[in-house]
Coordinates of C-alpha atoms in Angstrom, one line a residue:
M1 CA 71.7 -7.3 36.2
K2 CA 74.8 -8.9 34.6
F3 CA 75.7 -8.1 31.0
P4 CA 77.4 -10.8 28.8
S5 CA 80.3 -8.6 28.1
I6 CA 81.0 -8.1 31.8
D7 CA 80.8 -11.9 32.4
C8 CA 83.2 -12.4 29.5
V9 CA 85.7 -9.9 31.0
T10 CA 85.3 -11.4 34.5
K11 CA 86.0 -14.9 33.2
R12 CA 89.0 -13.7 31.3
I13 CA 90.4 -12.0 34.4
N14 CA 89.9 -15.1 36.5
Y15 CA 91.5 -17.3 33.9
F16 CA 94.4 -14.9 33.6
K17 CA 94.9 -14.9 37.4
S18 CA 94.7 -18.7 37.5
A19 CA 97.3 -18.9 34.7
L20 CA 99.7 -16.5 36.5
S21 CA 99.5 -18.6 39.6
S22 CA 100.1 -21.8 37.6
M23 CA 103.0 -20.3 35.7
K24 CA 104.8 -19.3 38.9
M25 CA 104.0 -22.6 40.6
Y26 CA 105.4 -24.8 37.8
G27 CA 108.1 -22.5 36.3
G28 CA 109.0 -19.7 38.7
N29 CA 109.4 -16.0 37.9
A30 CA 111.0 -16.6 34.5
E31 CA 108.0 -18.6 33.2
L32 CA 105.7 -16.1 34.9
A33 CA 107.2 -13.3 32.8
R34 CA 107.1 -15.3 29.6
G35 CA 103.6 -16.4 30.1
A36 CA 102.4 -12.9 30.8
V37 CA 103.9 -11.8 27.5
R38 CA 102.2 -14.7 25.7
F39 CA 98.8 -13.8 27.2
L40 CA 99.2 -10.2 26.1
L41 CA 100.1 -11.2 22.5
Q42 CA 97.6 -14.1 22.1
K43 CA 94.5 -12.0 21.2
P44 CA 96.3 -9.8 18.7
S45 CA 97.9 -12.9 17.2
D46 CA 94.5 -14.5 16.8
A47 CA 93.1 -11.4 15.2
V48 CA 96.0 -11.2 12.7
R49 CA 95.6 -14.9 11.8
K50 CA 91.9 -14.4 11.2
L51 CA 92.5 -11.4 9.0
R52 CA 95.1 -13.2 6.9
W53 CA 92.9 -16.3 6.6
K54 CA 90.0 -14.2 5.4
A55 CA 92.2 -12.3 3.0
M56 CA 93.4 -15.5 1.5
H57 CA 89.8 -16.5 0.5
A58 CA 88.3 -13.0 -0.2
H59 CA 86.6 -12.9 -3.6
T60 CA 87.2 -16.6 -4.2
S61 CA 85.1 -19.7 -4.1
I62 CA 87.9 -21.9 -2.8
A63 CA 86.4 -24.4 -0.4
Q64 CA 89.7 -26.2 0.6
N65 CA 93.4 -25.8 0.7
I66 CA 96.1 -28.5 0.5
L67 CA 99.1 -28.0 2.8
D68 CA 102.4 -29.7 2.5
F69 CA 104.0 -31.0 5.7
D70 CA 106.8 -32.8 4.0
A71 CA 105.9 -36.3 5.4
F72 CA 102.3 -35.9 4.4
K73 CA 99.8 -33.5 2.8
L74 CA 96.7 -32.1 4.5
V75 CA 93.4 -30.8 3.1
V76 CA 92.1 -28.0 5.3
D77 CA 88.7 -26.3 5.3
A78 CA 88.7 -22.8 3.9
K79 CA 85.6 -21.9 6.0
D80 CA 87.2 -23.1 9.3
E81 CA 88.6 -20.4 11.5
G82 CA 90.1 -22.9 13.9
I83 CA 92.8 -25.5 13.2
S84 CA 92.6 -25.1 9.4
A85 CA 93.5 -21.4 9.7
E86 CA 96.2 -22.1 12.3
L87 CA 97.9 -24.8 10.1
A88 CA 97.6 -22.7 6.9
I89 CA 98.9 -19.5 8.4
D90 CA 101.3 -20.6 11.2
H91 CA 102.1 -24.1 9.8
M92 CA 102.0 -25.6 13.3
H93 CA 99.5 -27.0 15.9
E94 CA 100.6 -28.0 19.4
P95 CA 104.2 -28.5 18.3
F96 CA 105.4 -29.7 21.7
G97 CA 102.3 -31.9 22.2
T98 CA 102.8 -33.4 18.7
A99 CA 106.5 -34.0 19.5
I100 CA 105.8 -35.8 22.7
L101 CA 103.0 -38.0 21.2
C102 CA 105.3 -39.0 18.2
H103 CA 108.1 -39.7 20.7
I104 CA 105.8 -42.2 22.6
L105 CA 104.6 -43.9 19.4
A106 CA 106.2 -47.2 18.4
D107 CA 105.9 -49.5 15.4
D108 CA 102.9 -51.9 15.4
M109 CA 100.9 -49.9 17.8
T110 CA 97.1 -49.5 17.5
V111 CA 96.0 -45.9 18.2
V112 CA 92.5 -44.7 18.9
E113 CA 91.8 -41.1 18.0
L114 CA 88.9 -39.5 19.9
G115 CA 88.2 -36.2 18.2
A116 CA 90.3 -36.8 15.1
N117 CA 88.9 -33.6 13.4
I118 CA 90.4 -33.2 9.9
G119 CA 93.2 -35.7 10.6
Y120 CA 96.2 -33.6 11.6
Y121 CA 97.2 -36.0 14.4
T122 CA 96.1 -39.0 12.4
M123 CA 98.5 -38.0 9.6
Q124 CA 101.3 -37.3 12.1
E125 CA 100.9 -40.7 13.6
C126 CA 100.9 -42.5 10.3
A127 CA 104.0 -40.6 9.1
A128 CA 105.9 -41.2 12.4
R129 CA 105.7 -45.0 12.7
K130 CA 104.5 -48.1 10.9
L131 CA 101.4 -48.5 13.0
R132 CA 99.2 -51.6 13.0
R133 CA 96.1 -49.5 13.0
V134 CA 94.6 -46.1 13.6
V135 CA 90.9 -45.8 14.6
A136 CA 89.9 -42.2 13.8
I137 CA 86.7 -41.1 15.5
E138 CA 85.1 -37.7 14.5
P139 CA 81.5 -36.7 15.1
N140 CA 81.4 -33.5 13.1
P141 CA 80.1 -34.4 9.6
R142 CA 82.1 -31.7 7.8
S143 CA 85.4 -32.5 9.6
F144 CA 84.8 -36.2 9.0
E145 CA 84.5 -35.6 5.2
I146 CA 87.8 -33.8 5.2
L147 CA 89.3 -36.5 7.4
K148 CA 88.3 -39.1 4.8
Q149 CA 89.9 -37.0 2.0
N150 CA 93.2 -36.8 4.0
V151 CA 93.3 -40.5 4.6
E152 CA 92.8 -41.1 0.9
L153 CA 95.2 -38.4 -0.2
N154 CA 98.0 -39.9 1.9
A155 CA 97.1 -43.6 1.1
C156 CA 96.7 -44.5 4.8
D157 CA 95.3 -48.0 4.4
N158 CA 95.7 -48.8 8.1
V159 CA 93.1 -46.1 9.2
T160 CA 89.6 -47.0 10.1
M161 CA 87.1 -44.1 10.5
H162 CA 83.9 -43.6 12.4
N163 CA 81.6 -40.6 12.1
I164 CA 80.5 -40.9 15.8
A165 CA 81.3 -39.5 19.2
I166 CA 82.6 -41.5 22.2
S167 CA 80.7 -41.1 25.5
D168 CA 79.4 -43.2 28.4
T169 CA 76.3 -44.4 26.5
D170 CA 75.1 -45.7 23.2
G171 CA 72.5 -43.6 21.4
T172 CA 72.5 -40.0 20.2
L173 CA 73.5 -36.7 21.8
P174 CA 73.4 -33.0 20.8
F175 CA 76.6 -31.7 19.2
Y176 CA 77.5 -28.0 19.2
I177 CA 79.0 -26.8 15.9
S178 CA 81.4 -23.8 16.0
K179 CA 83.2 -21.7 13.4
H180 CA 86.4 -23.2 14.9
S181 CA 86.1 -26.9 14.0
N182 CA 88.5 -27.9 16.8
I183 CA 86.2 -26.6 19.6
C184 CA 83.0 -28.3 18.4
S185 CA 81.7 -30.5 21.2
I186 CA 79.0 -32.4 22.9
T187 CA 79.7 -30.1 25.9
P188 CA 77.5 -27.0 25.5
R189 CA 79.4 -23.9 24.5
S190 CA 78.4 -20.2 24.3
D191 CA 80.1 -19.6 20.9
Y192 CA 78.3 -22.1 18.7
E193 CA 76.4 -21.6 15.4
R194 CA 74.1 -24.6 15.4
V195 CA 73.3 -27.9 17.1
I196 CA 73.0 -31.3 15.5
D197 CA 72.4 -34.8 16.8
V198 CA 75.3 -37.3 16.5
P199 CA 75.5 -41.0 17.2
V200 CA 77.5 -41.9 20.3
R201 CA 79.1 -45.2 21.5
T202 CA 81.2 -46.2 24.5
L203 CA 84.8 -47.0 23.6
D204 CA 84.5 -50.3 25.3
G205 CA 81.6 -51.2 23.0
L206 CA 83.4 -50.0 19.9
V207 CA 86.5 -52.0 20.7
A208 CA 84.4 -55.1 21.1
T209 CA 82.5 -54.7 17.9
D210 CA 85.2 -53.3 15.7
S211 CA 87.7 -56.2 16.2
I212 CA 90.3 -54.0 17.9
E213 CA 92.5 -56.7 19.5
K214 CA 94.6 -54.3 21.7
V215 CA 94.6 -50.5 22.1
D216 CA 98.1 -49.1 22.7
M217 CA 97.3 -45.4 22.7
I218 CA 94.3 -43.2 23.1
R219 CA 94.6 -39.6 21.9
M220 CA 91.6 -37.6 23.2
D221 CA 90.6 -34.0 22.4
I222 CA 86.9 -33.8 22.9
E223 CA 86.4 -30.3 24.5
G224 CA 85.2 -31.1 28.0
H225 CA 83.5 -34.4 27.4
E226 CA 86.5 -36.4 28.5
I227 CA 84.9 -37.5 31.8
C228 CA 81.9 -39.2 30.0
A229 CA 84.3 -40.8 27.6
L230 CA 86.4 -42.1 30.5
R231 CA 83.3 -43.8 32.0
G232 CA 82.8 -45.7 28.8
M233 CA 86.4 -47.0 28.4
T234 CA 87.4 -48.4 31.8
E235 CA 87.4 -52.0 30.6
T236 CA 89.7 -51.1 27.8
L237 CA 92.1 -49.3 30.2
K238 CA 92.2 -52.2 32.6
R239 CA 92.7 -54.8 29.8
D240 CA 95.2 -53.0 27.5
K241 CA 96.8 -50.3 29.7
P242 CA 97.1 -47.9 26.7
W243 CA 98.9 -44.6 26.8
I244 CA 96.4 -41.7 27.2
C245 CA 97.5 -38.4 25.4
M246 CA 94.7 -35.9 26.0
E247 CA 93.5 -32.4 26.4
Y248 CA 92.0 -31.9 29.9
H249 CA 89.6 -28.9 29.9
S250 CA 89.6 -27.9 33.6
P251 CA 87.2 -24.9 33.1
M252 CA 84.5 -27.3 31.9
I253 CA 85.0 -30.0 34.5
S254 CA 83.5 -29.9 38.0
T255 CA 85.3 -30.7 41.2
Q256 CA 83.2 -33.9 41.5
D257 CA 84.1 -35.0 38.0
R258 CA 87.7 -34.2 38.5
E259 CA 87.8 -36.5 41.5
F260 CA 86.1 -39.3 39.4
F261 CA 88.7 -38.7 36.7
V262 CA 91.7 -38.9 39.1
S263 CA 90.4 -41.8 41.2
T264 CA 89.4 -43.9 38.1
L265 CA 92.9 -43.5 36.6
E266 CA 94.6 -44.3 39.9
H267 CA 92.4 -47.4 40.3
C268 CA 93.5 -48.5 36.8
G269 CA 97.2 -48.1 37.7
Y270 CA 97.9 -44.9 35.8
E271 CA 100.2 -42.0 36.6
L272 CA 101.0 -38.7 35.0
K273 CA 104.2 -38.9 33.0
C274 CA 104.3 -35.3 31.9
F275 CA 102.1 -32.4 31.0
T276 CA 102.2 -29.0 29.2
F277 CA 99.9 -26.0 29.4
R278 CA 97.9 -25.4 26.3
W279 CA 98.7 -21.7 26.3
S280 CA 102.4 -22.5 26.1
D281 CA 101.9 -24.8 23.1
Y282 CA 100.2 -22.3 20.9
P283 CA 101.7 -20.3 17.9
I284 CA 102.1 -16.5 18.5
F285 CA 102.5 -14.7 15.2
G286 CA 103.7 -17.9 13.6
H287 CA 106.2 -18.8 16.3
N288 CA 106.1 -20.7 19.6
I289 CA 107.8 -18.2 21.9
V290 CA 108.5 -20.2 25.0
D291 CA 111.6 -21.7 26.5
K292 CA 111.7 -25.2 25.2
S293 CA 113.6 -26.5 28.3
N294 CA 110.7 -25.4 30.5
V295 CA 107.6 -26.2 28.4
V296 CA 107.1 -29.8 29.7
K297 CA 106.3 -30.3 33.3
T298 CA 106.0 -33.3 35.6
G299 CA 104.0 -33.8 38.7
E300 CA 101.4 -36.0 40.6
L301 CA 98.1 -36.0 38.7
R302 CA 95.8 -35.1 41.6
T303 CA 98.1 -32.3 42.8
V304 CA 98.5 -30.9 39.3
L305 CA 94.8 -30.8 38.5
E306 CA 93.9 -29.3 41.9
N307 CA 96.4 -26.5 41.3
I308 CA 95.3 -25.5 37.8
P309 CA 91.5 -25.4 38.1
K310 CA 90.9 -23.0 35.2
Q311 CA 93.6 -24.1 32.7
V312 CA 93.5 -26.4 29.7
V313 CA 96.4 -28.8 29.8
L314 CA 97.8 -31.6 27.6
L315 CA 98.2 -34.7 29.8
F316 CA 100.4 -37.7 29.0
L317 CA 99.4 -40.6 31.2
A318 CA 100.5 -44.2 31.2
H319 CA 100.5 -47.2 33.5
K320 CA 103.0 -47.1 36.4
E321 CA 105.0 -49.9 34.9
V322 CA 105.8 -47.9 31.7
A323 CA 109.2 -46.2 31.6
F324 CA 109.3 -42.8 30.0
E325 CA 111.9 -40.2 29.1
L326 CA 111.1 -36.8 27.6
P327 CA 112.1 -36.1 24.0
K328 CA 114.8 -33.7 23.2
F329 CA 113.3 -30.6 21.6

């Protein structure tokens, strides 16, 4: 008989072993040492953040906080132990991923946000460039309400919002709600509080009905549902050849689905421009302790995904014709 706690420990050990292998493969012994330190500090750092976040709201009825990011302000949810706590306590979220995305952006682009959450990336995009349009898509009703507040607070009149999810079908699907708003997902999770039904559309269908003339970038963070979303956007990829900036959740994706993901992108003319491990783009006690010169990697998409089967990675993909240089951190 297996106990849940034993399964959890076993999964954590296997994840750690996979991470050590990936670190050595893509960064050598130096990154192996840095990565091991980060893994040892990650759980204590999470615990300290959670305690500080709860202490901020103890004996108060405050439902929201407003954070100042210089170029924009951001409303965060006082009940959210995920991205809201991270931004309020550490004042950063995926700093290298954010820098790469903003480096890719150009004036007059149209960006589609799949999993816009409370609008952190939406605000970053609007502050970085004079974009033609941002289409922000968020299925979680609570996060969507805060997203609307942030769009209004920052007077982002070029943002269109949809309280739906993107998948490979039109209809409704179960959506798993977690205490951490940025890990809510259509993909079933063990650490969820409740399940609701949410409307879903294909991106190809939404582009056609929402008068989106051309998609220049798709940013996608949908917690393991990215294969289904890809199935519903192939016509858009073929027509517009947009940048794809996304989290790829290897632990949630089967070998068969990984092959579909890679072969579909190859067929559409895409290649991997760069990637970074999610564990290396994560604040530890309010800092990002990793060698900036080593944080961003390059490689061939199929080889990279085959070599990191249990890791979450940030992928930056574009058509083969697109030239790309890494930003200077």
